[in-house]
Coordinates of C-alpha atoms and ligand atoms in Angstrom, one line a residue:
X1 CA -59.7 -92.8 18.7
X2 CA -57.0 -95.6 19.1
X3 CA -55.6 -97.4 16.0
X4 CA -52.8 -100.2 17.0
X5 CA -51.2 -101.5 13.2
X6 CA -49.4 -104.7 14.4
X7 CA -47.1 -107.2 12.7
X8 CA -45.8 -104.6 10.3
X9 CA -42.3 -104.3 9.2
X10 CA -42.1 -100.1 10.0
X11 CA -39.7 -98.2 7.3
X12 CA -38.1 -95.4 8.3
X13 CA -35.4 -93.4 5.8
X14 CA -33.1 -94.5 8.4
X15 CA -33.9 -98.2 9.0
X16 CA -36.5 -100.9 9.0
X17 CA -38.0 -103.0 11.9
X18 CA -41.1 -105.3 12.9
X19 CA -42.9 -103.0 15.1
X20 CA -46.0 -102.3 16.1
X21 CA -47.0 -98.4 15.7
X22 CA -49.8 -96.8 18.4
X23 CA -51.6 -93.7 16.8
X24 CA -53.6 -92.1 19.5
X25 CA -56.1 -89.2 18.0
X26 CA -53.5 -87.1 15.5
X27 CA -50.7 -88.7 16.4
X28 CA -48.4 -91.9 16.9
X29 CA -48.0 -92.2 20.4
X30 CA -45.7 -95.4 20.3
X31 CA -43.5 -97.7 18.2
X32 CA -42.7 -100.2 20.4
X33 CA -41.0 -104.2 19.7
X34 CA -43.6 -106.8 18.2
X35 CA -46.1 -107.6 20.8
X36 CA -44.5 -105.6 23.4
X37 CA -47.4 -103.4 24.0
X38 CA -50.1 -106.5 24.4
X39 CA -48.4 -108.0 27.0
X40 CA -50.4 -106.4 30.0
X41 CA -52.4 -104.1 28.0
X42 CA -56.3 -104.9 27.8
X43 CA -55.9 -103.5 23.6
X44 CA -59.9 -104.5 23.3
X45 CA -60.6 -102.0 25.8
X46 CA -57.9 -99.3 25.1
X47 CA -57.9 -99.5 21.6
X48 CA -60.7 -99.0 18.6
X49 CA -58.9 -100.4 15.7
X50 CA -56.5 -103.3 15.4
X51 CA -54.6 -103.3 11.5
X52 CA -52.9 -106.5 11.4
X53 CA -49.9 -105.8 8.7
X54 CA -48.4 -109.3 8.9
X55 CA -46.1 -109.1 6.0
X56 CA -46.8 -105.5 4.3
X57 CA -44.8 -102.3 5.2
X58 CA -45.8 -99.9 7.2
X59 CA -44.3 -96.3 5.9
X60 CA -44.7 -92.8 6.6
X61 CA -47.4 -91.4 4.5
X62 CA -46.3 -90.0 0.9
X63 CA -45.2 -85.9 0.7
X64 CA -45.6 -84.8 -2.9
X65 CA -43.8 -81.0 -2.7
X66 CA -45.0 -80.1 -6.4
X67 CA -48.5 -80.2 -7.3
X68 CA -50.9 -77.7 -9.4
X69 CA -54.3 -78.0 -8.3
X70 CA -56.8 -76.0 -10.2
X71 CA -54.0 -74.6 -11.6
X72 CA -54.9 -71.3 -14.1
X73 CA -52.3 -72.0 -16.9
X74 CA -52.2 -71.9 -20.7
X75 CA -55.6 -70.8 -20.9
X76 CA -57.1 -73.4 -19.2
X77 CA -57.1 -74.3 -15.8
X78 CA -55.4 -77.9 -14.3
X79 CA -58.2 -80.4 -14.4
X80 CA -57.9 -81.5 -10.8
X81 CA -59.4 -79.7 -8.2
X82 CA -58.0 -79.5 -4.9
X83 CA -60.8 -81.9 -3.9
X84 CA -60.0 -84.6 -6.6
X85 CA -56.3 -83.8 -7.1
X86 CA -56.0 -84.9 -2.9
X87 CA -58.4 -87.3 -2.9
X88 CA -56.3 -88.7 -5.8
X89 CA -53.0 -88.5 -4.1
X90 CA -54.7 -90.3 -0.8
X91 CA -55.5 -93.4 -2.9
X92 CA -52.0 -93.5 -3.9
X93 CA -50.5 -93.3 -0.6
X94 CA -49.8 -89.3 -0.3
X95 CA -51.0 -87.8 2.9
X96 CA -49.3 -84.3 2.2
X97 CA -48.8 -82.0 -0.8
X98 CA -47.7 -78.9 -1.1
X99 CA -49.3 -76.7 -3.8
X100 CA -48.7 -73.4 -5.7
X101 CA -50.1 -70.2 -5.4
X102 CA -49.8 -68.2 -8.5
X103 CA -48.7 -64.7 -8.9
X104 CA -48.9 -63.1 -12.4
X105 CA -47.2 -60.1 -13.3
X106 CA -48.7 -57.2 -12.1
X107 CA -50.9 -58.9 -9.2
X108 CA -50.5 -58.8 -5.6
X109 CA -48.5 -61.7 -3.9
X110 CA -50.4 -61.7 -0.6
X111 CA -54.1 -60.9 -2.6
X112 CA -53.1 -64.1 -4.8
X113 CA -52.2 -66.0 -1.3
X114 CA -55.6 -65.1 0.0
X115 CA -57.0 -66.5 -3.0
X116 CA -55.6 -70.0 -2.8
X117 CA -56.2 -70.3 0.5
X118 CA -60.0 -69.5 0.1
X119 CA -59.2 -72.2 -2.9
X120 CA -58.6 -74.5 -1.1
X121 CA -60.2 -74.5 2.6
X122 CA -62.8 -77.1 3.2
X123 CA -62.1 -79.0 0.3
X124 CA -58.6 -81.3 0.4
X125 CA -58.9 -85.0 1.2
X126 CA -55.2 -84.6 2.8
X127 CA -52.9 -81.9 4.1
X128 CA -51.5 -79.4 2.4
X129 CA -49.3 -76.1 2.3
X130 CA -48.0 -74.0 0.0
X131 CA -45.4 -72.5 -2.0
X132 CA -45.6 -68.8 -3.6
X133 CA -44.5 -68.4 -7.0
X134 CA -43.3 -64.9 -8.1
X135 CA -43.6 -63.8 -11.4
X136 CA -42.6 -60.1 -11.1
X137 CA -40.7 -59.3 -8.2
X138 CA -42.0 -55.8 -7.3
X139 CA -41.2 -54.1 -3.9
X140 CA -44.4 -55.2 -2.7
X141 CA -43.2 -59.0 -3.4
X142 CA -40.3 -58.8 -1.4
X143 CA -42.2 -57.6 1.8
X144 CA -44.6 -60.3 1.4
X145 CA -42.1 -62.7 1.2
X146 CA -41.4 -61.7 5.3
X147 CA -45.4 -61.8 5.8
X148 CA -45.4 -65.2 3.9
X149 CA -42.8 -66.9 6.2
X150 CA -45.2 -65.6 9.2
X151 CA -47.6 -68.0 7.2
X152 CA -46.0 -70.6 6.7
X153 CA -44.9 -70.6 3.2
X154 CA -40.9 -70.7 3.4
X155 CA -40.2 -71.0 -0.2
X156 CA -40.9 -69.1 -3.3
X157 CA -40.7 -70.4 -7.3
X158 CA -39.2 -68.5 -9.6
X159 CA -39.3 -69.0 -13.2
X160 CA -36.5 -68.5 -16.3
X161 CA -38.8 -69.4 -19.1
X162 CA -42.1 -68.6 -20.1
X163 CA -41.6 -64.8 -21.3
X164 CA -44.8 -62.5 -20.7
X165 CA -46.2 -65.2 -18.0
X166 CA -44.0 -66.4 -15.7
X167 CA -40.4 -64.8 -16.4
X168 CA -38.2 -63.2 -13.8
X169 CA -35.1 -61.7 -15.2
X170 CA -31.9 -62.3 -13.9
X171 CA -32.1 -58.7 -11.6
X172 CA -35.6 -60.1 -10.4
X173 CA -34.2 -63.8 -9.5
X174 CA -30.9 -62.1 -7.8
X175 CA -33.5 -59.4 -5.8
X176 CA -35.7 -62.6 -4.8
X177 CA -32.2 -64.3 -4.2
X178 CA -31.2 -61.6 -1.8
X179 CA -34.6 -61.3 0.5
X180 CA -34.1 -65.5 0.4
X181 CA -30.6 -65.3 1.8
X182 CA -31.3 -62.7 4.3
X183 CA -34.8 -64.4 5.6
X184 CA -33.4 -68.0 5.6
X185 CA -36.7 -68.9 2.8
X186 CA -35.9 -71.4 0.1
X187 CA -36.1 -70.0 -3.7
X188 CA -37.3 -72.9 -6.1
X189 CA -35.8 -72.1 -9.4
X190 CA -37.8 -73.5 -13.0
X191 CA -34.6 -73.5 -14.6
X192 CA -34.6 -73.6 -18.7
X193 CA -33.6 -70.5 -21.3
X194 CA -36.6 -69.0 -21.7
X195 CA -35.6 -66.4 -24.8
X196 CA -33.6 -69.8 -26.4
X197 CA -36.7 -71.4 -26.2
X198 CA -39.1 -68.9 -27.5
X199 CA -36.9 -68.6 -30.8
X200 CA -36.7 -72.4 -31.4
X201 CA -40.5 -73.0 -31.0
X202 CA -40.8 -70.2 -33.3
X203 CA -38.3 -71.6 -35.9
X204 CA -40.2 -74.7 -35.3
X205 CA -43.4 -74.0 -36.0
X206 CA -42.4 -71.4 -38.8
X207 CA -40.7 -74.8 -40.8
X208 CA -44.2 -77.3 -39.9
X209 CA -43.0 -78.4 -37.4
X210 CA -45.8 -78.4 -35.5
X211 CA -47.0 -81.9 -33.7
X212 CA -46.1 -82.3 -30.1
X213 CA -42.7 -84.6 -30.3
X214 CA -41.0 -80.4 -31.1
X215 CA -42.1 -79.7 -27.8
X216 CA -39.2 -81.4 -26.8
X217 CA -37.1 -80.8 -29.0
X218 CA -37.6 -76.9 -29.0
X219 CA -36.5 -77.5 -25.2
X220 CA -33.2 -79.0 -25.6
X221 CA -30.9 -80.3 -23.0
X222 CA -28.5 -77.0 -23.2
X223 CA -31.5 -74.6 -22.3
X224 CA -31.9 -76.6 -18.9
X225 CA -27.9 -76.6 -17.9
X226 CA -27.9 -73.4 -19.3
X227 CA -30.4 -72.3 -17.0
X228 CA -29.0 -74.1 -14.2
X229 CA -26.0 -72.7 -14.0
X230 CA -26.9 -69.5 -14.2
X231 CA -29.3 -70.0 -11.5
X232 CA -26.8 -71.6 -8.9
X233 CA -24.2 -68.3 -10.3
X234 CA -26.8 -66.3 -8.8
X235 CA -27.8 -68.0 -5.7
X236 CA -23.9 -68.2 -5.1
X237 CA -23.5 -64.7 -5.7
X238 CA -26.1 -64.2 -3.4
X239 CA -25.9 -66.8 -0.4
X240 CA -29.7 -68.0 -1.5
X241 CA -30.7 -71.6 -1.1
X242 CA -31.8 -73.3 -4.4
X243 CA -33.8 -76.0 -5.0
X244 CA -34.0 -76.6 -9.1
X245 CA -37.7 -78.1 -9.8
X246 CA -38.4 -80.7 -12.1
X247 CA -34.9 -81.7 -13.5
X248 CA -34.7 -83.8 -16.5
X249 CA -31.2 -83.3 -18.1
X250 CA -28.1 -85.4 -16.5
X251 CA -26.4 -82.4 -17.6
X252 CA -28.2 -80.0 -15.3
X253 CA -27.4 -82.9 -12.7
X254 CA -23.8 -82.1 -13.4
X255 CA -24.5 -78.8 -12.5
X256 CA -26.4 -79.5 -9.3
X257 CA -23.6 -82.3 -8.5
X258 CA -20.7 -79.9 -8.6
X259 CA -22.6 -76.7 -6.2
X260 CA -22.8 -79.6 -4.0
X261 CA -19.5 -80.6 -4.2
X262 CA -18.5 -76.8 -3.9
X263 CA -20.3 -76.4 -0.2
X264 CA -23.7 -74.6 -2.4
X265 CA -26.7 -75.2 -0.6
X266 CA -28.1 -76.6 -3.9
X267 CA -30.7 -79.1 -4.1
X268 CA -32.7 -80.9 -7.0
X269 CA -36.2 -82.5 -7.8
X270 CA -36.8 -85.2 -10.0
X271 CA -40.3 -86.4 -11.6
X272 CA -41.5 -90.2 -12.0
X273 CA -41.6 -88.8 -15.5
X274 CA -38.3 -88.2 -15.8
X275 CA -37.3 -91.4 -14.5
X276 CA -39.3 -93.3 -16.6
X277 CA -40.6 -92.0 -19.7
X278 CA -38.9 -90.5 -22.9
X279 CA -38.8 -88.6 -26.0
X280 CA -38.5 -91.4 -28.2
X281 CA -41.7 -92.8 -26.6
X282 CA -43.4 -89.6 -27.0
X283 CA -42.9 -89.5 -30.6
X284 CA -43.9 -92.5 -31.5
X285 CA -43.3 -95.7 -29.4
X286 CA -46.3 -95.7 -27.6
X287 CA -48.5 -94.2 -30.1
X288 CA -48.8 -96.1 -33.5
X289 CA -48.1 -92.7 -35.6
X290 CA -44.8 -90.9 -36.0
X291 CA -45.1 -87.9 -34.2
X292 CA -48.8 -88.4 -33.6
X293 CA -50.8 -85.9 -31.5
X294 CA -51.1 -88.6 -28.9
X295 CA -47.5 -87.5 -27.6
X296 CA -49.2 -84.6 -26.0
X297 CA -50.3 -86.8 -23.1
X298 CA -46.5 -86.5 -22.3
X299 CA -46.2 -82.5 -23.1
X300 CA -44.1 -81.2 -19.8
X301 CA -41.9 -78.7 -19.1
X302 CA -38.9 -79.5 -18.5
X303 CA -40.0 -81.8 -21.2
X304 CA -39.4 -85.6 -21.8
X305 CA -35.7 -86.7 -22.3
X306 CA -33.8 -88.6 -25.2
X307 CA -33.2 -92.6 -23.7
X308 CA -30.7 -92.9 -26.4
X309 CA -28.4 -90.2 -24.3
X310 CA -29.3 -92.1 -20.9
X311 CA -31.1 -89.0 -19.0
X312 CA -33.5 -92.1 -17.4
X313 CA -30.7 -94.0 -16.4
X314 CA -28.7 -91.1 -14.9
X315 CA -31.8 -90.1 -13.2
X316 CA -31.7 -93.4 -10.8
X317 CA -28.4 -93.0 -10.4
X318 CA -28.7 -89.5 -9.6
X319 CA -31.4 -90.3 -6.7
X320 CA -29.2 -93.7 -5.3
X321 CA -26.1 -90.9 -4.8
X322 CA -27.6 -88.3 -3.8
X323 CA -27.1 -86.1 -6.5
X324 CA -30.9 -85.3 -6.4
X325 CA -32.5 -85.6 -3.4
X326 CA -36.3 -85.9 -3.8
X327 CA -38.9 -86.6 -6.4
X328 CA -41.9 -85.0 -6.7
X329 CA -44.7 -85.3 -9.4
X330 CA -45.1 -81.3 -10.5
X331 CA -48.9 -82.8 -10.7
X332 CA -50.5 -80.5 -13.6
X333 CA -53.2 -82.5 -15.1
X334 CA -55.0 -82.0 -17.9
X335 CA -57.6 -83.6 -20.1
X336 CA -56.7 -84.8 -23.7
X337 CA -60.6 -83.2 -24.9
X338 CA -61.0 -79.7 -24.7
X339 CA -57.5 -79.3 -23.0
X340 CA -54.6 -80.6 -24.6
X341 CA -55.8 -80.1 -28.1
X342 CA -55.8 -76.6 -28.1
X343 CA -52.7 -76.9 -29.4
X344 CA -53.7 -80.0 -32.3
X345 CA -52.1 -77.7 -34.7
X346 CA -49.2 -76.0 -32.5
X347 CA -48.1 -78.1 -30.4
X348 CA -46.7 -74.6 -28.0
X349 CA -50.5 -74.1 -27.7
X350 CA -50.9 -77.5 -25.8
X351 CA -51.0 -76.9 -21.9
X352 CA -47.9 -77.9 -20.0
X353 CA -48.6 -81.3 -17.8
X354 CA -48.4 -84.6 -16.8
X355 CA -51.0 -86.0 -14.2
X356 CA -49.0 -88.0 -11.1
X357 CA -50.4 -87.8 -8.3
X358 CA -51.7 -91.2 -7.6
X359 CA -48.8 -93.1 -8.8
X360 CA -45.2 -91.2 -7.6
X361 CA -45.3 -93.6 -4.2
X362 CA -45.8 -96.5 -6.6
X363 CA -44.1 -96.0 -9.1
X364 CA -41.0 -95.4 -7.1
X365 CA -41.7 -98.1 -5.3
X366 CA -41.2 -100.3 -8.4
X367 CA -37.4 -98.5 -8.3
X368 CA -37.4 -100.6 -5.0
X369 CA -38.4 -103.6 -6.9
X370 CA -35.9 -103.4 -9.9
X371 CA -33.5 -102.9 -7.5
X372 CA -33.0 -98.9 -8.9
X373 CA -33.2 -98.0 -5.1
X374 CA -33.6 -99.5 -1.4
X375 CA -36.5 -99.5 1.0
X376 CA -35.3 -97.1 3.2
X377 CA -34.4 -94.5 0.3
X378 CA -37.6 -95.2 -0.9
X379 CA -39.0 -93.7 1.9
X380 CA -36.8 -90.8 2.4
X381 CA -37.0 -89.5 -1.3
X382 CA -40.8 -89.5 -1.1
X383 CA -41.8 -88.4 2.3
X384 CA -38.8 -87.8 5.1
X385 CA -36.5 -85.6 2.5
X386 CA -39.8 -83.4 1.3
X387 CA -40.7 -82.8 5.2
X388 CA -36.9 -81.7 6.0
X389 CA -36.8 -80.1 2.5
X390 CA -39.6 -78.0 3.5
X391 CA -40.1 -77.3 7.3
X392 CA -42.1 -80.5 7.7
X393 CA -40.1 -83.0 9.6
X394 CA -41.2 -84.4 12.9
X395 CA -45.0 -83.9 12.3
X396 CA -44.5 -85.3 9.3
X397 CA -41.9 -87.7 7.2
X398 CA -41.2 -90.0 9.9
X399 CA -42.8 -92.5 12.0
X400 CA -41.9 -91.8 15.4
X401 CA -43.8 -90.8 18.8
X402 CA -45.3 -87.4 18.6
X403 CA -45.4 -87.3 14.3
X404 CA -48.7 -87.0 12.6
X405 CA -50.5 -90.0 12.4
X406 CA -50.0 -90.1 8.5
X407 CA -49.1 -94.1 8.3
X408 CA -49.7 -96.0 4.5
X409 CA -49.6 -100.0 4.6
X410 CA -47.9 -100.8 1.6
X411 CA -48.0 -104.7 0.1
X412 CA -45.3 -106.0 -1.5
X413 CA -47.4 -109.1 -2.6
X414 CA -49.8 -106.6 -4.3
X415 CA -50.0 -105.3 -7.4
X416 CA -51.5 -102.1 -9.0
X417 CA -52.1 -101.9 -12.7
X418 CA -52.0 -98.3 -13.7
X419 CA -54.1 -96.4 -16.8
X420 CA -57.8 -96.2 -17.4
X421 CA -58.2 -98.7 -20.1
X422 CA -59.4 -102.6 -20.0
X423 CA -60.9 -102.4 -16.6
X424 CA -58.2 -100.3 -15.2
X425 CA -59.3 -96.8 -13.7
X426 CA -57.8 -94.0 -11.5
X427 CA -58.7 -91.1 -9.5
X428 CA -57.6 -88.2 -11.3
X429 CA -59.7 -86.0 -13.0
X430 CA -57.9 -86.6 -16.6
X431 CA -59.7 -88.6 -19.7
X432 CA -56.1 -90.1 -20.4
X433 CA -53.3 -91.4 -18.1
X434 CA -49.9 -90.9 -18.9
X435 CA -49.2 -94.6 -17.5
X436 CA -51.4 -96.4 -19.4
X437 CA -50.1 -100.0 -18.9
X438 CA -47.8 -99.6 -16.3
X439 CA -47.8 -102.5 -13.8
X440 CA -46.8 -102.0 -10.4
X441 CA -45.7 -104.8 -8.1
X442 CA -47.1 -103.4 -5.0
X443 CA -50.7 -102.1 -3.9
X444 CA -51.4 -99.3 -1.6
X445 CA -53.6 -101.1 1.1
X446 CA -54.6 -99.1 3.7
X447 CA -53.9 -95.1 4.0
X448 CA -53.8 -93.2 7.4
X449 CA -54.3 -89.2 7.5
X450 CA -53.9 -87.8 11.2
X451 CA -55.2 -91.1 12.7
X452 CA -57.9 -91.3 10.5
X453 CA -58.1 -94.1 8.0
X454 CA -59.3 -92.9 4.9
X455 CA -58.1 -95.6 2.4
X456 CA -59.0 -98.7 3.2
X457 CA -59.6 -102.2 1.5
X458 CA -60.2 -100.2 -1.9
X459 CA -62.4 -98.1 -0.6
X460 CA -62.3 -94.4 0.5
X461 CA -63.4 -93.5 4.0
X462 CA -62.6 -89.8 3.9
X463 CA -64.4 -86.3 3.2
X464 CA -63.5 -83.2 1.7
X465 CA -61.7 -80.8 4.0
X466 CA -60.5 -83.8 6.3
X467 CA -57.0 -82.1 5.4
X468 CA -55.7 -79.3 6.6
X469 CA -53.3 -76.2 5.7
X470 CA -49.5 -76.9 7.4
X471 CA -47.7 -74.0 7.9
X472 CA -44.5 -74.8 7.9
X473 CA -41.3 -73.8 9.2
X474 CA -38.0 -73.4 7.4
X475 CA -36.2 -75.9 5.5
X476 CA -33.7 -78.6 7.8
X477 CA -31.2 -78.7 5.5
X478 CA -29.8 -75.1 6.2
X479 CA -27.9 -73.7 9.2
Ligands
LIG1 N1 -43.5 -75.8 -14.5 C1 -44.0 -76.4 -13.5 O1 -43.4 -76.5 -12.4 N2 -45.3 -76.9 -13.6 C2 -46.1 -76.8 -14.7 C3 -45.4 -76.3 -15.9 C4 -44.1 -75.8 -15.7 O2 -43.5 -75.2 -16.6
LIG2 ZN1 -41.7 -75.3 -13.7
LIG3 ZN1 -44.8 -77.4 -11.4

């Protein structure tokens, strides 16, 4: 199979030109000048698909490097399956995710590896890999985090919050932290207080304070620098590589920014969320009740930020320097109806998540648009940096001769109008979107996965388990 996308205007994180781009089977097998490769070259007889992308871009397909699928969490389980979580993330212009395998305390790291891998076989719309989260790091966990890397999962989540769940103590993080530095693996770091945090929901919901806006509140700004800090102290202390999921504080930017400066191999992750949504909205602004249950559509942890102290605005800034280098979604969907109101009358009963997946190449690309970011970094914050963050590059995050054949036609002249109300609709499996009325001034046209087109003309010509696992190799950015 021979697909030739001519006319386009090709977007690379290091530069854009009109080329035409040759996928042959898997892979591109050319990107050549505008025309270069008719000239001689019978394409009705060589070729079986001709895209003509006359004004649209043509861009490396979408990596999202945080996503729950199926996700068992807060007693309940994320809403999107691995088949409709990728299926989701193709129609937005995603042609890779990595996932999350969960290990509670007391399980067995490689038995809960097994599991998401049986999970997920046969059923993803897109490619995927995955990360290992550790809960408690027993002797066991250590040694599997050597058999891991043989697997292809180079990077392991620990978590500072979420006492009795997820926790690692500071001796676990720095024993994780140690294996890291001396296997060359990446440790991803959820990085708020997790004891400050405990007492403050508890104060919280001892004074009534019980509706979903104290979610955010109970998880204030100092928890996640706090957190941060301590986190890069120990991967300092311990030559480990740290990647800090999900920030939302500039002040845990601060943090980030200065390990940088220092020589660290520090890196951060930012959400769409955190970009564009805050706590002011999620008490009341876009529900018409102060401190109405509807603000635990936007219940995350790390949780929505105050706009009056400019977290939004730092975050752009953040991503155009460098600061933070990649934004994920930390897709963890779930429904408003037998989900999310578990916790009508506590709001620390109401499950953790914001659902992304379709939208993070679009909404970034509206950052494009309002001039927040350029083409090019567009590009490299959504797909090149996640494949070099996480032992993908080359096969994926780049169009180039010999990468994965993982191509999305973007149209600037489009527009995408996000939510599920008024004749708006997505592909998630939530009964709510978190951007409900966002407008996007762009359209995904036509997605490419491997060489096969599987969006196309608002339509989807894919099947479950047309992705595959990646095993990937070890991060780019470390010597
Ligand atoms: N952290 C995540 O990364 N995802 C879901 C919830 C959380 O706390
Ligand atoms: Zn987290
Ligand atoms: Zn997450």
């Amino acid at each position: 199979m021979k697909t030739l996308i001519i006319n386009g205007t090709v977007v690379n994180s290091t530069g854009t030109a009109l080329a035409d781009v040759l996928i042959d089977g898997e892979r591109i097998a050319a990107v050549l000048a505008p025309g270069s490769l008719l000239l001689g070259f019978d394409v009705a007889a060589n070729v079986d698909t001709v895209i003509d992308a006359t004004g649209k871009y043509v861009i490396p397909g979408g990596i999202d490097a945080h996503t729950h699928m199926e996700m068992p969490f807060g007693g309940t389980n994320a809403s999107d399956t691995f088949e409709t979580g990728t299926r989701a993330a193709a129609w937005g212009g995603t042609t890779t995710i990595v996932d999350f395998v969960v290990q509670y305390a007391g399980e067995n790291v490689i038995d809960q590896y097994n599991r998401w891998q049986a999970k997920a076989a046969g059923q993803c719309a897109i490619d995927y890999g995955f990360h290992q989260i550790l809960s408690d790091v027993q002797d066991s966990s250590l040694v599997a985090m050597d058999e891991l890397l043989n697997e292809g999962v180079s990077s392991f989540k620990l978590f500072m919050a979420y006492k009795g769940v997820f926790l690692s103590d500071d001796g676990q993080i720095t024993k994780a932290m140690q294996k890291a530095a001396s296997n060359g693996s990446m440790i991803m770091m959820h990085a708020e207080n997790g004891s400050v945090i405990d007492l403050l929901v508890q104060q919280a919901i001892a004074a009534g304070n019980t509706s979903p806006y104290f979610h955010g509140t109970t998880r204030p700004w100092q928890a996640e620098e706090e957190a941060t800090h301590r986190a890069i102290m120990l991967a300092n202390l311990t030559g480990a590589p740290l990647y800090v999921v999900h920030v939302s504080a500039k002040q845990a930017v601060a943090q980030i920014a200065t390990a940088r400066d220092n020589g660290q191999n520090v890196f951060g992750e930012t959400c769409p969320q955190y970009l564009y949504l805050s706590l002011e909205e999620q008490l009341g602004a876009r529900s018409d009740q102060w401190g109405a249950f509807e603000g635990a559509k936007w219940v995350c942890s790390t949780p929505l930020r105050s706009r009056e102290e400019g977290h939004q605005h730092h975050m752009w800034q953040s991503l155009r320097t460098n600061d933070i280098q990649m934004v994920s979604t930390d897709h963890c969907p779930f429904c408003m109806k037998g989900q999310k109101d578990m916790g009508l009358n506590d709001f620390s009963k109401i499950p953790n998540g914001i659902g992304s997946v379709e939208h993070r190449m679009d909404l970034l690309y509206q950052g494009v648009v309002d001039r927040q970011i350029s083409l090019e970094r567009w590009v490299e914050v959504t797909s090149t940096t996640p494949a070099r963050m996480f032992g993908m590059y080359g096969r994926k995050g780049v169009i180039q001769p010999g990468a994965d054949g993982d191509i999305v036609i973007y149209d600037p002249n489009g527009h995408t109008s996000l939510g599920i109300g008024e004749g708006r609709s997505h592909h998630m499996n939530m009964d709510y979107s978190a951007w409900e009325g966002f407008e996007i001034d762009g359209h995904v046209d036509t997605v490419i996965s491997r060489g096969r087109v599987i969006i196309d003309d608002h339509q989807y010509l894919g099947a479950k388990g047309d992705g595959k696992y990646f095993a990937r190799g070890l991060s780019q950015y470390l010597i």
